[in-house]
PDB file of C-alpha atoms and ligand atoms in Angstrom:
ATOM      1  CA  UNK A   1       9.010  22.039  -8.024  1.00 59.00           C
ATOM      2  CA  UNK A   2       7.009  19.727  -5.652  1.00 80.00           C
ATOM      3  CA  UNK A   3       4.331  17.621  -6.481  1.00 85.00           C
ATOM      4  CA  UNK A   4       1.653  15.773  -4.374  1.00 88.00           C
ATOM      5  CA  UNK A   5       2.036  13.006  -2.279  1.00 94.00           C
ATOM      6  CA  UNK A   6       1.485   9.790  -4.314  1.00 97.00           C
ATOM      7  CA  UNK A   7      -0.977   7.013  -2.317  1.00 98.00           C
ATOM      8  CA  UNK A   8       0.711   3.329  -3.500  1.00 98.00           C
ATOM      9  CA  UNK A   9      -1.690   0.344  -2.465  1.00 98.00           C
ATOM     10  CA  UNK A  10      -0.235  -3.107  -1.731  1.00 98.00           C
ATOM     11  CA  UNK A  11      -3.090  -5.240  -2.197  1.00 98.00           C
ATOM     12  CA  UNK A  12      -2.459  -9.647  -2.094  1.00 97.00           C
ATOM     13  CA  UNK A  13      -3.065 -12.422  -0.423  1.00 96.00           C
ATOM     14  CA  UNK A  14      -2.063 -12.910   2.890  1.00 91.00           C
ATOM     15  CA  UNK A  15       1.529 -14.190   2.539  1.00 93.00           C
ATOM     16  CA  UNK A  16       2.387 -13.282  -0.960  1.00 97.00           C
ATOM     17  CA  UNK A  17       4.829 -10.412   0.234  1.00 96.00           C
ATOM     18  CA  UNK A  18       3.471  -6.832   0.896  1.00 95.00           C
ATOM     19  CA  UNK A  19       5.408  -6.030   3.537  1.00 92.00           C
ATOM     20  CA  UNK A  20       8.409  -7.642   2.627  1.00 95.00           C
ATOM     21  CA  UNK A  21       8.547  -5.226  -0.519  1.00 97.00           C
ATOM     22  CA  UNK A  22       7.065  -2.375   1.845  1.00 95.00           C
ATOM     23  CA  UNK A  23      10.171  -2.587   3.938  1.00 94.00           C
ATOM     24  CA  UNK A  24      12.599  -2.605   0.889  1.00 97.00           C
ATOM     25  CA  UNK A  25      10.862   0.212  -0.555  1.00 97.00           C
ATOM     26  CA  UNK A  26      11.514   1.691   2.218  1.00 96.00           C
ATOM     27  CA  UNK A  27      15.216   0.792   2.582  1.00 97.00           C
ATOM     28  CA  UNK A  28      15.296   1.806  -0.955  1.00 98.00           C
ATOM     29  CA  UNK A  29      13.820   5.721  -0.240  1.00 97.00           C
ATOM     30  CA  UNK A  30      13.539   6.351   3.152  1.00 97.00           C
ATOM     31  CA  UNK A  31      11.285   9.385   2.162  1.00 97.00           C
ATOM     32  CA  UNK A  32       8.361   6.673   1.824  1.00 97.00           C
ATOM     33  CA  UNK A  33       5.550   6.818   4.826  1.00 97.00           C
ATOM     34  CA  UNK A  34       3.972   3.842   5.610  1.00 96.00           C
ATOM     35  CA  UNK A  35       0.215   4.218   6.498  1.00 97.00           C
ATOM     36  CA  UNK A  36      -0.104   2.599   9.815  1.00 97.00           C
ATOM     37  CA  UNK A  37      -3.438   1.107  10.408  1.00 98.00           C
ATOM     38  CA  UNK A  38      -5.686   0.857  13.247  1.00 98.00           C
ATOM     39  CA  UNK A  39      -7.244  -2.883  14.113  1.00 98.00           C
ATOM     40  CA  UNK A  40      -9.398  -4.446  16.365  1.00 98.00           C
ATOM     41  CA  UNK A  41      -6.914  -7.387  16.468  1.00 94.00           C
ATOM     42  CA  UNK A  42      -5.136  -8.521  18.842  1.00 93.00           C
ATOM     43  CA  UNK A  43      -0.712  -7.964  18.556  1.00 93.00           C
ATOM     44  CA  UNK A  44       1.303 -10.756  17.475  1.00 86.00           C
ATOM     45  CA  UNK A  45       4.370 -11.077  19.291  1.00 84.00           C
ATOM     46  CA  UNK A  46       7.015  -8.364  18.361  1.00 89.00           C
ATOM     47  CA  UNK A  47       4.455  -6.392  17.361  1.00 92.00           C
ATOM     48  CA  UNK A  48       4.350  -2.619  18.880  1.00 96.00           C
ATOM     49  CA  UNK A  49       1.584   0.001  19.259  1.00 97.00           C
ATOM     50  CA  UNK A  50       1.496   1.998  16.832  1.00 96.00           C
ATOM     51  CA  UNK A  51       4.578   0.774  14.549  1.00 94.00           C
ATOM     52  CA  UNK A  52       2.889  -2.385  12.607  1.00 92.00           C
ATOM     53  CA  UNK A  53      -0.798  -1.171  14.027  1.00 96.00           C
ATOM     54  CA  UNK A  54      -2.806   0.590  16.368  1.00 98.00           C
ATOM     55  CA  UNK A  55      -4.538  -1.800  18.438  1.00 98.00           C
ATOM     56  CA  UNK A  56      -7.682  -0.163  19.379  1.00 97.00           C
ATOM     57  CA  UNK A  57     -10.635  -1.918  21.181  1.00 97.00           C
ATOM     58  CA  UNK A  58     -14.369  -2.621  19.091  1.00 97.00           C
ATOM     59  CA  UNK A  59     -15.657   0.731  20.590  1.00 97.00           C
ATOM     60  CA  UNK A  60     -12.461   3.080  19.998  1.00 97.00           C
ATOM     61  CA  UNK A  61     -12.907   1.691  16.169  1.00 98.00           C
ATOM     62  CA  UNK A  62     -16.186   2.601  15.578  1.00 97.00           C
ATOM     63  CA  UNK A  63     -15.452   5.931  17.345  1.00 97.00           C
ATOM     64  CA  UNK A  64     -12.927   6.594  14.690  1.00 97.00           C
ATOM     65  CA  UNK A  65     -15.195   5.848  12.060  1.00 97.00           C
ATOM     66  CA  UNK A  66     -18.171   7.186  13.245  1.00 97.00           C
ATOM     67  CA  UNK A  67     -16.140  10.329  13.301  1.00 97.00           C
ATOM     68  CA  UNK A  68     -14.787  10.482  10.043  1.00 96.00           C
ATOM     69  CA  UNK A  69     -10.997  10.282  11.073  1.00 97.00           C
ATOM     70  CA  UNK A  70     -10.665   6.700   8.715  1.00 97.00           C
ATOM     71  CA  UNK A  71     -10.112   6.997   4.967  1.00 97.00           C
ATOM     72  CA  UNK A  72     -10.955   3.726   4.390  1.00 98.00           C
ATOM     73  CA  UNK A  73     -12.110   0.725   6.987  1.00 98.00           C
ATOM     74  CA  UNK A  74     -13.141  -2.879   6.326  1.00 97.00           C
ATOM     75  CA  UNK A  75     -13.648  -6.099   8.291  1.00 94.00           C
ATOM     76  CA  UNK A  76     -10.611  -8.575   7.134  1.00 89.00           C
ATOM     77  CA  UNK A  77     -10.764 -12.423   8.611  1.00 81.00           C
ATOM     78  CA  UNK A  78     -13.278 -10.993  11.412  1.00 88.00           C
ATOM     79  CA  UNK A  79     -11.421  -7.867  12.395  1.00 94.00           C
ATOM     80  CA  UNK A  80     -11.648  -4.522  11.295  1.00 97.00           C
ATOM     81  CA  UNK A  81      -8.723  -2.888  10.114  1.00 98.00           C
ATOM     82  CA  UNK A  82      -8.672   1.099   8.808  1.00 98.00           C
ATOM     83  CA  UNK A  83      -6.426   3.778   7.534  1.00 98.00           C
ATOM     84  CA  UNK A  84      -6.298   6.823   9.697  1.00 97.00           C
ATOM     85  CA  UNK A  85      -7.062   9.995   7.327  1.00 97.00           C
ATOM     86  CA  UNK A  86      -4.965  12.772   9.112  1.00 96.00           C
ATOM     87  CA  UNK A  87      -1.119  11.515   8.631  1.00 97.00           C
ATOM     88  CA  UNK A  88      -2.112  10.557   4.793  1.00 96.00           C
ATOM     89  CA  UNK A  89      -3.277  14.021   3.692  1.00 95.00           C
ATOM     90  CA  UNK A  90      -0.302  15.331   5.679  1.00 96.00           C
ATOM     91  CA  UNK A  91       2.017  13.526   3.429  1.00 96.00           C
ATOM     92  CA  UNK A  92      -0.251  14.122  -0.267  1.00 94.00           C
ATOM     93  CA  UNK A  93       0.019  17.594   1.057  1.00 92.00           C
ATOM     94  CA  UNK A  94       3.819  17.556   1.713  1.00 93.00           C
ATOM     95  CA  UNK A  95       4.798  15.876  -1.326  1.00 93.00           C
ATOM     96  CA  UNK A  96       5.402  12.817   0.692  1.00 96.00           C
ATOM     97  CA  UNK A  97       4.343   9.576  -0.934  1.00 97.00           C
ATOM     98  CA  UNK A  98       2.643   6.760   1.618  1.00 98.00           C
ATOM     99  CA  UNK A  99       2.317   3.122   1.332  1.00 98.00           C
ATOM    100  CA  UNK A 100      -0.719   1.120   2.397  1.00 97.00           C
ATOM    101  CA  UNK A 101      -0.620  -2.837   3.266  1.00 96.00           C
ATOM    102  CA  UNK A 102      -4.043  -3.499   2.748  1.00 96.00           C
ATOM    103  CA  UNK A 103      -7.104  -5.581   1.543  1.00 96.00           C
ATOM    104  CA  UNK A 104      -9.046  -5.064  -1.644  1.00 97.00           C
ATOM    105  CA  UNK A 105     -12.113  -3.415  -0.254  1.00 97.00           C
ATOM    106  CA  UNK A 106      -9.703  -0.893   0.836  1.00 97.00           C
ATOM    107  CA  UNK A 107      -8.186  -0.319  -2.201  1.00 97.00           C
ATOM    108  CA  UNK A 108     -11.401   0.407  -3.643  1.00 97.00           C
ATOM    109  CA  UNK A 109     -12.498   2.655  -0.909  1.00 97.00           C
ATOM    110  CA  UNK A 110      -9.357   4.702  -1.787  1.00 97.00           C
ATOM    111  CA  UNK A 111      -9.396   4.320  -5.229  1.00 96.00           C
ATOM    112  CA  UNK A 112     -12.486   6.306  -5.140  1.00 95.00           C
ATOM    113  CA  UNK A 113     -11.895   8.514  -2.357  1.00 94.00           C
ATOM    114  CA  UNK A 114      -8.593  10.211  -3.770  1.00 93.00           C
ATOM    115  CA  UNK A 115      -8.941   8.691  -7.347  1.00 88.00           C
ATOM    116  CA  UNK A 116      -5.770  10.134  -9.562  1.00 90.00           C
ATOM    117  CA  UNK A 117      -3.470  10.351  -6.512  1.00 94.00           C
ATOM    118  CA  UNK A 118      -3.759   6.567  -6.044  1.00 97.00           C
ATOM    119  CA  UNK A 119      -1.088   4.097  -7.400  1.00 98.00           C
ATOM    120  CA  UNK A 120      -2.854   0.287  -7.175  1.00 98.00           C
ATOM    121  CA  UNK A 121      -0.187  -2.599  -7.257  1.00 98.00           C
ATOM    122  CA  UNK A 122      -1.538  -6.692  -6.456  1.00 98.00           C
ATOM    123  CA  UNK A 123       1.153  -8.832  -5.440  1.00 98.00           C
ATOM    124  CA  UNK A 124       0.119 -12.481  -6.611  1.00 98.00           C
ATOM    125  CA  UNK A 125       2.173 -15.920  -5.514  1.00 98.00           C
ATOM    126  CA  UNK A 126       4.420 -17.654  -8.021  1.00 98.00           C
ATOM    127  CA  UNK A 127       1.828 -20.814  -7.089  1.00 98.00           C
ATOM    128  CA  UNK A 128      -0.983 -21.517  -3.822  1.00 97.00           C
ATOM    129  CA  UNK A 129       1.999 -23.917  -2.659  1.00 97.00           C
ATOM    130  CA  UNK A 130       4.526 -21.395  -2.820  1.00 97.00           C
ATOM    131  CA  UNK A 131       1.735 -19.314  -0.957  1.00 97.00           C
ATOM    132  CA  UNK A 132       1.112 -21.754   1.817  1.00 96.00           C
ATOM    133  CA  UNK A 133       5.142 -22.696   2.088  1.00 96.00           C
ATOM    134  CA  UNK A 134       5.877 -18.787   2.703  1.00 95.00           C
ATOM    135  CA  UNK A 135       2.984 -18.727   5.122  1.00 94.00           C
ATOM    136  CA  UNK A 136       4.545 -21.825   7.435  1.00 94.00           C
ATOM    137  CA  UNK A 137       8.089 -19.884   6.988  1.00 92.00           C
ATOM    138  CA  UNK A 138       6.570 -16.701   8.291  1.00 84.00           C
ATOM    139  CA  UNK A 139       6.315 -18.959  11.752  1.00 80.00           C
ATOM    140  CA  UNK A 140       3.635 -16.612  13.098  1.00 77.00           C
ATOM    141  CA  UNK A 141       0.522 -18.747  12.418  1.00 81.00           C
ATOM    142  CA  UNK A 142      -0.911 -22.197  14.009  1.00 87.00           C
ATOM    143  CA  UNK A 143      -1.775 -24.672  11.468  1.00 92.00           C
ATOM    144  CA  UNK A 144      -5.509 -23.474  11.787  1.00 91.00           C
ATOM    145  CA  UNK A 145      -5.197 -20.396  10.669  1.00 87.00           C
ATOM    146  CA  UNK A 146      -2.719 -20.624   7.895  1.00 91.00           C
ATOM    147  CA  UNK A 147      -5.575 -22.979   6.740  1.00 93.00           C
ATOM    148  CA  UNK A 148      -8.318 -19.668   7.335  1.00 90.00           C
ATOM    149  CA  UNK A 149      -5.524 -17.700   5.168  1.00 89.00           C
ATOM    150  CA  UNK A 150      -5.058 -20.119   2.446  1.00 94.00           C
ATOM    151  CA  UNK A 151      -8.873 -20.626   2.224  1.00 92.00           C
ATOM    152  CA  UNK A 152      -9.799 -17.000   1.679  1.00 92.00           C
ATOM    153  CA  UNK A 153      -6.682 -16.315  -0.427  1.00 96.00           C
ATOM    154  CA  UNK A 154      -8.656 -17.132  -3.612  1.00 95.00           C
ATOM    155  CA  UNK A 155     -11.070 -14.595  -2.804  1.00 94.00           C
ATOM    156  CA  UNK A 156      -8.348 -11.858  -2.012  1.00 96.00           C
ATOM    157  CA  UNK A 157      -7.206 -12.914  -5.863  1.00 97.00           C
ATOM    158  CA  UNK A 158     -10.222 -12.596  -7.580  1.00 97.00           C
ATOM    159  CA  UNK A 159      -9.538  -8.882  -7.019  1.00 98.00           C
ATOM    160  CA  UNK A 160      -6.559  -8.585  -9.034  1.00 98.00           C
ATOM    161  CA  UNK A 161      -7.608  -7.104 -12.596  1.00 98.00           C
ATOM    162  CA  UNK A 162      -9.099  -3.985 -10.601  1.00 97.00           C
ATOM    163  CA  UNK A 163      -5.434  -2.840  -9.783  1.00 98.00           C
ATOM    164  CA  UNK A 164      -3.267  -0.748 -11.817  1.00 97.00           C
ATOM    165  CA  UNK A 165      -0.426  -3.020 -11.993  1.00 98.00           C
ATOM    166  CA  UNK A 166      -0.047  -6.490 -11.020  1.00 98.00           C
ATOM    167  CA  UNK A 167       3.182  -8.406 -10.189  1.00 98.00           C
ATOM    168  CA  UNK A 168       4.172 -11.990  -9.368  1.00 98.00           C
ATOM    169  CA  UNK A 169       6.378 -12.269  -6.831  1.00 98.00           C
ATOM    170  CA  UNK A 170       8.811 -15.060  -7.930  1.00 97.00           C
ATOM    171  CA  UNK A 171      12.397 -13.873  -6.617  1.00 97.00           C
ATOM    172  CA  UNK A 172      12.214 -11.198  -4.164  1.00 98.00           C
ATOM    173  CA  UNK A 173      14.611  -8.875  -5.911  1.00 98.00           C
ATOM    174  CA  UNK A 174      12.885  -9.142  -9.522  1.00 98.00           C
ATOM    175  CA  UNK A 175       9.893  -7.990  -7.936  1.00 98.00           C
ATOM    176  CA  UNK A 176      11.013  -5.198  -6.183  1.00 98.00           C
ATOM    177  CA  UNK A 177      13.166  -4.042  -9.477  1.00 98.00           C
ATOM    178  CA  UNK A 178       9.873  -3.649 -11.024  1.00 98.00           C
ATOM    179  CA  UNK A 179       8.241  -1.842  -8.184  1.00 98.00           C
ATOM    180  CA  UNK A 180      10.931   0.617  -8.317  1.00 98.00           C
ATOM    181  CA  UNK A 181      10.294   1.141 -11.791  1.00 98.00           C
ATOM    182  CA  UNK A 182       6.802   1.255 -11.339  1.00 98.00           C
ATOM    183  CA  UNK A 183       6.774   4.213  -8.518  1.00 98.00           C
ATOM    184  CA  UNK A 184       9.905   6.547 -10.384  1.00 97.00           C
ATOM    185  CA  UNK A 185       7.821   6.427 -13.458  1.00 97.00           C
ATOM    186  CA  UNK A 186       4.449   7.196 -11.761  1.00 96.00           C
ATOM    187  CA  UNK A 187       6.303  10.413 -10.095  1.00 95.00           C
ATOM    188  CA  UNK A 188       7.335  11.257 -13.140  1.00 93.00           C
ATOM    189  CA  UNK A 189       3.532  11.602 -14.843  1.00 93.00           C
ATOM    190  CA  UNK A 190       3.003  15.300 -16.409  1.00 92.00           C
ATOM    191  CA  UNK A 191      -0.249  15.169 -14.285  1.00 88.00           C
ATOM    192  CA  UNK A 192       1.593  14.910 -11.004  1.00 88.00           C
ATOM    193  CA  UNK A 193       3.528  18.001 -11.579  1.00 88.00           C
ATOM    194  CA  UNK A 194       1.858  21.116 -11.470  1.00 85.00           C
ATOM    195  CA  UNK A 195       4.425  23.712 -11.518  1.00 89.00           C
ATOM    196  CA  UNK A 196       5.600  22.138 -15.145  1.00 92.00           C
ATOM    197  CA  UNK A 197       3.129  24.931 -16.747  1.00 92.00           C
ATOM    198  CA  UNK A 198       4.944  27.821 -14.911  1.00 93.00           C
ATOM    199  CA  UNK A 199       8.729  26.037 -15.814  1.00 93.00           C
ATOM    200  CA  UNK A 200       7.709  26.044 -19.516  1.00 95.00           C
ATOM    201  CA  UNK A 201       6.251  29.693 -19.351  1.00 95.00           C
ATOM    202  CA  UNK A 202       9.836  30.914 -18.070  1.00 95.00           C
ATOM    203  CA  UNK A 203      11.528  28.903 -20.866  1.00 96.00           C
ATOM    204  CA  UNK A 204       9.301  30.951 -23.211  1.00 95.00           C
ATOM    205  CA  UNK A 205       9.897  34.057 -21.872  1.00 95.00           C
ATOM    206  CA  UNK A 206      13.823  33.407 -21.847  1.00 94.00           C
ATOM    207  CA  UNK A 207      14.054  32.647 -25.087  1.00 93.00           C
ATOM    208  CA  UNK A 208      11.067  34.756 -26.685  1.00 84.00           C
ATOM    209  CA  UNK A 209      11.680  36.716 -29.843  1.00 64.00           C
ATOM    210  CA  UNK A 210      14.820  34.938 -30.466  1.00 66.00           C
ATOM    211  CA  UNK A 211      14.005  32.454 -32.976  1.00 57.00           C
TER     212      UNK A 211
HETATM  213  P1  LIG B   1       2.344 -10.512   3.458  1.00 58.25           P
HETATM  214  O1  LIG B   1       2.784  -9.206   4.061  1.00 58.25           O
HETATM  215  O2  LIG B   1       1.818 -10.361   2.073  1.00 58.25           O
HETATM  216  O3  LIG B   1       1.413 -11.294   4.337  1.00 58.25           O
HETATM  217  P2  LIG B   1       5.134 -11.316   3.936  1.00 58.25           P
HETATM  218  O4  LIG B   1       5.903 -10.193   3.339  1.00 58.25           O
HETATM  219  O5  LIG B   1       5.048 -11.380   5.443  1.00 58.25           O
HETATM  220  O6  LIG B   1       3.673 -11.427   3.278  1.00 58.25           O
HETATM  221  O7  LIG B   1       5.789 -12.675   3.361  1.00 58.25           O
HETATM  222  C1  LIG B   1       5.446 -13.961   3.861  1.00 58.25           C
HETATM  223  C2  LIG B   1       6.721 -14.825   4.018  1.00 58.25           C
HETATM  224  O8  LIG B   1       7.273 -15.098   2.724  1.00 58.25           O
HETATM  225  C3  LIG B   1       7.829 -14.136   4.830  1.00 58.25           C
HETATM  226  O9  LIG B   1       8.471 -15.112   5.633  1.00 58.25           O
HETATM  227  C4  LIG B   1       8.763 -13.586   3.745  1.00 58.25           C
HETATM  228  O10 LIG B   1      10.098 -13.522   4.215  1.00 58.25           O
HETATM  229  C5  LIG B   1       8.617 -14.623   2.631  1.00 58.25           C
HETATM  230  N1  LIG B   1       8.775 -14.051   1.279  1.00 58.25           N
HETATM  231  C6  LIG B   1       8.321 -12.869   0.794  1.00 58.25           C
HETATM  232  N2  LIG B   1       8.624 -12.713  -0.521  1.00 58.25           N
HETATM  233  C7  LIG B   1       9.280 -13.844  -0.879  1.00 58.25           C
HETATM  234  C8  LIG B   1       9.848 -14.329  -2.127  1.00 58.25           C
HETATM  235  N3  LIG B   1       9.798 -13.620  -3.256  1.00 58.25           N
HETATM  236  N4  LIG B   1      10.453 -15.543  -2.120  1.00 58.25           N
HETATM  237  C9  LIG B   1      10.491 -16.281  -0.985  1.00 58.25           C
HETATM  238  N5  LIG B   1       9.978 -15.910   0.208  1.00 58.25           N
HETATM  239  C10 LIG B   1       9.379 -14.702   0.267  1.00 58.25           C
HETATM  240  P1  LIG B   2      -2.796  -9.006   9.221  1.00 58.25           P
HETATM  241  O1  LIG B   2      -3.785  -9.228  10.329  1.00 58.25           O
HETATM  242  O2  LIG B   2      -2.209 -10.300   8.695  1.00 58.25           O
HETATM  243  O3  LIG B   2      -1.739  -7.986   9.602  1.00 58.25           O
HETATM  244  O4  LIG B   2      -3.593  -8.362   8.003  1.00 58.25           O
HETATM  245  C1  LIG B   2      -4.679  -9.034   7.448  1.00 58.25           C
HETATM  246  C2  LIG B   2      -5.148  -8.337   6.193  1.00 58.25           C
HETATM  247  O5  LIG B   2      -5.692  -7.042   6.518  1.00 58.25           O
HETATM  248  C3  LIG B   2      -4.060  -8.079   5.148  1.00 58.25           C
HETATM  249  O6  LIG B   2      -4.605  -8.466   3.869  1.00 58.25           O
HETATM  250  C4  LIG B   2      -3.865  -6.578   5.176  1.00 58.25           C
HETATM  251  O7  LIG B   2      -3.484  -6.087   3.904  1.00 58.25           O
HETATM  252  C5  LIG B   2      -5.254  -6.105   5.562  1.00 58.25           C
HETATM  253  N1  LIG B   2      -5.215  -4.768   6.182  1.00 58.25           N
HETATM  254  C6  LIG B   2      -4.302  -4.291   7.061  1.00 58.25           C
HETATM  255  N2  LIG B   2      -4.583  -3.018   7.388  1.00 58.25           N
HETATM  256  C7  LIG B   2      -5.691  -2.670   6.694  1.00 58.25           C
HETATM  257  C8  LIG B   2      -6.458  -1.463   6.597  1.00 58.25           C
HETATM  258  O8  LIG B   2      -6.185  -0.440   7.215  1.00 58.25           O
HETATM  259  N3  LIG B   2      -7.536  -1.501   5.775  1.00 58.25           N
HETATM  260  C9  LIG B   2      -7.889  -2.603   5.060  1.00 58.25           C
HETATM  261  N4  LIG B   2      -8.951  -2.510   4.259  1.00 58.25           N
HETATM  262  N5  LIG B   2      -7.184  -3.761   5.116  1.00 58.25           N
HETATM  263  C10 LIG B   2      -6.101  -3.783   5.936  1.00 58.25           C
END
């Protein structure tokens, strides 16, 4: 009875809460795969190689794209960032369903790449000063680039009405009610599972002639 993999985007602006929600999801059903990017950014403290990101140089990057192993790249506050393509079809292919943190363009890219396998959700701020309050909390930026983060933020926005849903996150455990709810009905769409035309042929055939 398996169906495909689904492919859930996380799209916002930087602070509104993507992978806060990504790691409750993931408390939530463990099965969930998050899609670990490669960057050409440098590591924040804490972060390791290969669990938040790969950290890859300018020239491994291009090397990856230049031989079609990304599914999607795209150059995010001067850095490229990209979703490797092998661990993703793995999972579609497994039934496994995979999470992506990442920008708009990307989205888009895979949006059009895998089209009805995609699930789109934009996380927006209950307000810019909520936005700017969370980013200062976070602790991980100077006061320079929160500013480069709150100043593209309205760009990142503008993006929002191409998503399938959209969701303000107010209180942290309203939102991710709803994102549960969003993800166990879109598992549940007739067009995700294939082997429903074979179930209701054998409930035919059991009960054929009898009525
Ligand atoms: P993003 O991944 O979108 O950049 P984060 O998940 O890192 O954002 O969230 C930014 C900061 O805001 C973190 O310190 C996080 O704990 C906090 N945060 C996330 N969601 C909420 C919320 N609903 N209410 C208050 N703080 C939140
Ligand atoms: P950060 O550097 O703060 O981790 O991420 C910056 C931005 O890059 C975020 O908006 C994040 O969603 C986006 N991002 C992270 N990984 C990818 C990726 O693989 N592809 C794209 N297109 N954007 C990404």
């Amino acid at each position: 009875m398996q169906r495909r993999g689904l492919l859930i985007i996380l799209s916002s602006p930087s602070g509104a809460g993507k992978s806060t929600m990504t790691k409750r999801l993931r408390l939530w059903d463990p099965t969930f795969r998050f899609s670990v990017s490669a960057t050409t950014r440098a590591p924040r403290p804490g972060e390791e190689d290969g669990r938040e990101y790969y950290f890859r140089s300018r020239e491994a990057f291009e090397q990856m794209v230049a031989t079609g192993e990304m599914l999607e790249h795209a150059e995010v506050f001067g850095n490229f960032y990209g979703s490797p393509k092998g661990p993703v079809v793995a999972n579609m292919e497994s039934g496994v369903d995979t999470l992506f943190d990442i920008d708009w363009q990307g989205g888009q890219q895979i949006k059009q790449a895998m089209g009805e396998d995609v699930v789109s959700i934009f996380i927006l701020p209950p307000s810019m000063a909520e936005l700017e309050r969370r980013l200062r909390s976070r602790g991980q930026d100077s006061d320079e680039v929160i500013a480069g983060r709150m100043s593209k933020s309205l760009a990142e926005i503008s993006h929002w009405a191409e998503y399938d849903y959209v969701l303000v996150n107010d209180d942290p455990d309203t939102c991710e009610e709803k994102l549960r709810a969003i993800l166990s009905a879109e598992r549940q769409r007739r067009t995700r599972q294939p082997w429903l035309n074979d179930f209701v042929r054998g409930l035919n055939k059991e009960y054929g002639g009898k009525s």
